[in-house]
Coordinates of C-alpha atoms and ligand atoms in Angstrom, one line a residue:
X14 CA 108.0 148.2 46.1
X15 CA 107.8 150.1 49.5
X16 CA 104.1 149.2 49.2
X17 CA 104.5 144.9 48.9
X18 CA 107.7 145.1 51.9
X19 CA 104.4 146.3 53.7
X20 CA 102.8 143.3 53.4
X21 CA 105.6 140.6 53.3
X22 CA 106.0 142.2 56.7
X23 CA 101.8 142.1 57.6
X24 CA 101.7 139.0 56.8
X25 CA 105.0 137.4 58.2
X26 CA 103.7 138.8 61.8
X27 CA 99.6 137.9 61.1
X28 CA 101.9 134.4 60.4
X29 CA 103.5 134.8 63.8
X30 CA 100.7 135.7 65.6
X31 CA 98.9 132.4 64.5
X32 CA 101.8 130.4 65.8
X33 CA 101.2 131.6 69.0
X34 CA 97.9 131.6 69.0
X35 CA 97.6 127.7 67.9
X36 CA 100.1 127.8 70.4
X37 CA 97.6 129.1 73.3
X38 CA 94.9 127.2 72.0
X39 CA 96.7 124.0 71.6
X40 CA 97.5 124.8 75.6
X41 CA 94.1 125.5 76.4
X42 CA 92.3 122.1 74.7
X43 CA 95.4 119.4 76.5
X44 CA 94.8 121.3 79.5
X45 CA 91.0 121.2 79.2
X46 CA 91.3 116.7 78.5
X47 CA 93.2 116.8 81.5
X48 CA 91.3 119.0 84.2
X49 CA 88.2 116.5 82.2
X50 CA 90.2 113.5 82.6
X51 CA 91.0 114.4 86.8
X52 CA 87.5 115.0 86.6
X53 CA 86.4 111.6 85.6
X54 CA 88.6 109.5 87.2
X55 CA 87.8 111.6 90.3
X56 CA 83.9 111.0 89.8
X57 CA 85.2 107.1 89.6
X58 CA 86.9 106.9 92.9
X59 CA 83.8 108.5 94.1
X60 CA 81.8 106.2 93.5
X61 CA 84.3 103.7 94.0
X62 CA 85.2 105.0 97.6
X63 CA 81.5 106.5 98.4
X64 CA 79.9 106.3 102.1
X65 CA 78.2 103.5 102.8
X66 CA 74.5 104.5 103.9
X67 CA 74.5 103.2 107.7
X68 CA 72.1 100.3 108.2
X69 CA 69.0 99.8 110.4
X70 CA 69.5 100.2 113.8
X71 CA 69.3 97.2 115.2
X72 CA 67.9 96.3 119.5
X73 CA 67.9 92.7 119.6
X74 CA 70.2 90.5 117.2
X75 CA 69.0 87.3 118.2
X76 CA 68.0 87.3 121.7
X77 CA 71.3 89.1 122.3
X78 CA 70.1 93.1 123.7
X79 CA 72.9 95.4 121.7
X80 CA 72.9 98.4 123.4
X81 CA 72.9 101.8 121.6
X82 CA 75.3 104.8 123.3
X83 CA 77.2 106.3 120.8
X84 CA 80.6 108.6 121.7
X85 CA 80.1 112.0 120.8
X86 CA 81.5 113.3 117.6
X87 CA 84.3 115.1 116.7
X88 CA 86.3 113.3 119.5
X89 CA 89.5 112.3 118.4
X90 CA 88.3 108.7 119.0
X91 CA 85.1 109.7 116.5
X92 CA 86.6 112.8 114.4
X93 CA 82.6 111.0 111.8
X94 CA 84.7 110.7 108.7
X95 CA 82.6 108.3 106.8
X96 CA 83.3 106.0 104.3
X97 CA 82.9 103.0 102.3
X98 CA 82.4 99.4 104.9
X99 CA 84.8 96.3 103.5
X100 CA 86.0 94.8 106.7
X101 CA 84.8 93.6 109.6
X102 CA 87.7 93.2 112.2
X103 CA 87.9 90.8 115.4
X104 CA 89.6 91.6 118.6
X105 CA 90.0 90.9 122.1
X106 CA 90.0 93.6 124.9
X107 CA 93.7 92.2 126.5
X108 CA 91.6 93.4 129.5
X109 CA 91.3 90.2 131.8
X110 CA 90.2 92.5 135.4
X111 CA 86.9 91.6 136.6
X112 CA 84.8 93.4 135.8
X113 CA 86.0 94.4 132.3
X114 CA 83.2 93.6 130.5
X115 CA 81.3 95.4 127.7
X116 CA 79.5 97.8 129.8
X117 CA 82.7 99.1 131.4
X118 CA 84.0 99.5 128.4
X119 CA 81.5 101.5 126.8
X120 CA 82.1 104.0 130.1
X121 CA 85.6 103.1 129.5
X122 CA 85.3 105.1 125.5
X123 CA 83.1 107.7 126.8
X124 CA 85.4 108.8 129.0
X125 CA 88.7 109.3 127.1
X126 CA 86.5 110.2 124.1
X127 CA 88.1 113.3 123.2
X128 CA 92.3 112.2 124.8
X129 CA 93.7 109.6 122.6
X130 CA 93.0 108.2 119.3
X131 CA 91.8 104.8 120.4
X132 CA 88.0 103.4 119.3
X133 CA 86.0 100.8 117.3
X134 CA 82.6 100.0 117.0
X135 CA 81.5 97.3 119.5
X136 CA 82.2 96.0 122.5
X137 CA 80.6 92.0 123.2
X138 CA 80.3 89.9 126.3
X139 CA 78.5 86.8 127.5
X140 CA 75.6 89.3 127.6
X141 CA 74.8 91.7 126.6
X142 CA 76.5 94.0 122.8
X143 CA 77.3 97.6 123.2
X144 CA 77.6 100.1 119.5
X145 CA 79.4 103.2 120.5
X146 CA 81.1 104.6 116.8
X147 CA 78.0 104.7 113.2
X148 CA 79.4 101.5 111.4
X149 CA 80.4 103.7 108.0
X150 CA 82.9 106.4 109.9
X151 CA 86.4 105.5 111.1
X152 CA 87.5 104.0 114.9
X153 CA 91.2 103.2 115.5
X154 CA 91.5 99.7 116.3
X155 CA 93.7 98.5 113.6
X156 CA 96.9 99.3 114.5
X157 CA 97.1 100.9 110.8
X158 CA 96.7 105.0 111.0
X159 CA 95.0 106.2 108.0
X160 CA 96.3 103.4 105.6
X161 CA 94.1 102.8 102.4
X162 CA 92.9 100.1 102.2
X163 CA 93.3 100.0 106.1
X164 CA 91.3 98.3 108.7
X165 CA 90.4 101.5 110.6
X166 CA 89.8 103.4 106.9
X167 CA 87.7 100.0 105.9
X168 CA 86.3 98.4 109.0
X169 CA 83.8 97.8 111.7
X170 CA 86.2 96.4 114.7
X171 CA 84.5 94.1 117.8
X172 CA 86.8 93.6 120.1
X173 CA 85.4 90.5 122.6
X174 CA 85.3 90.3 125.9
X175 CA 88.0 88.4 128.3
X176 CA 86.6 88.8 132.0
X177 CA 86.7 85.7 133.9
X178 CA 83.1 86.4 134.9
X179 CA 82.4 86.1 131.7
X180 CA 81.3 83.0 129.4
X181 CA 83.7 83.6 126.7
X182 CA 82.6 80.4 125.1
X183 CA 78.9 82.1 124.8
X184 CA 80.6 85.9 124.3
X185 CA 82.0 84.0 121.0
X186 CA 78.6 82.8 120.0
X187 CA 77.5 86.6 120.2
X188 CA 80.1 88.0 117.8
X189 CA 79.8 85.1 115.4
X190 CA 76.0 86.8 116.0
X191 CA 77.3 90.0 114.8
X192 CA 79.3 89.9 113.2
X193 CA 77.0 87.0 110.6
X194 CA 74.3 90.1 110.5
X195 CA 77.2 92.9 109.6
X196 CA 78.6 91.2 106.5
X197 CA 74.6 90.8 105.0
X198 CA 73.5 94.2 105.8
X199 CA 77.0 95.7 104.0
X200 CA 76.5 92.9 101.2
X201 CA 80.2 91.0 102.2
X202 CA 81.4 87.5 101.9
X203 CA 83.1 85.6 104.1
X204 CA 86.4 87.4 103.2
X205 CA 85.5 90.8 104.7
X206 CA 85.8 89.2 107.9
X207 CA 89.3 89.9 109.2
X208 CA 91.3 89.3 112.5
X209 CA 92.8 92.4 113.9
X210 CA 96.5 90.2 113.2
X211 CA 96.0 90.9 109.4
X212 CA 96.0 94.3 108.9
X213 CA 98.8 95.0 111.7
X214 CA 100.3 91.8 112.8
X215 CA 99.2 92.5 115.9
X216 CA 98.1 88.8 118.0
X217 CA 94.7 90.1 118.5
X218 CA 92.1 88.4 119.0
X219 CA 94.6 86.5 121.7
X220 CA 92.7 84.2 123.1
X221 CA 91.7 83.0 120.2
X222 CA 94.8 83.0 117.8
X223 CA 96.3 81.3 120.9
X224 CA 94.9 78.1 120.9
X225 CA 94.4 77.9 117.1
X226 CA 90.4 78.7 116.6
X227 CA 90.4 81.5 114.4
X228 CA 89.0 78.6 111.2
X229 CA 86.3 77.1 113.6
X230 CA 85.4 80.9 114.9
X231 CA 84.8 81.6 110.5
X232 CA 82.7 78.7 110.2
X233 CA 80.6 80.1 113.9
X234 CA 79.7 82.9 111.3
X235 CA 79.1 81.1 108.3
X236 CA 76.8 79.2 109.8
X237 CA 75.0 82.4 111.7
X238 CA 75.5 83.6 108.1
X239 CA 72.8 81.0 106.2
X240 CA 70.9 79.8 109.4
X241 CA 67.7 81.3 108.6
Ligands
ZN507 ZN1 93.0 94.2 118.7

């Protein structure tokens, strides 16, 4: 009799242990499934947002010289974070001072390199283009911080000069050529051509918008893309 009771007790204990083991096993399986799902999700997210590979550097676009003079890496202006390129973002410098051309804006960026989070990729005037930060790195021109789908995180910022001795119409043409080249180089459609205003509401590019010429500019870029 006593023997029989011991067996029953043993069985009960075994059953309790098994139940606990089964519970632990279930928790482990659920954990593994969640981990796997997260890993797959993370990979998909990584693939979708994989940094764009830098296109081959150019020295000349049409007959416009392009001067590459990168701002030092690991500075406030150029943290060096690579990203996927989704937009070309058009700006005007807002600087109507004499000699506020592309070269002087390049100097400005190099002088200010580690003092402000304000930067862009290209400056265009009527004679030349300066290339300051690699296309596939984040810069700070769109006024929208580092928002996920924003202009800073995903855009190549182009500043057009408005200095009085520079021919604005020629600057527009040069900018259209640059924007068309970049859109094609990164397999982007004309819909990826944006203005600063699209991201932060700032009235920029100021002259172009004030004169109601944005659509005309988009057509210029489209024509350049279709040329050749
Ligand atoms: Zn702007």
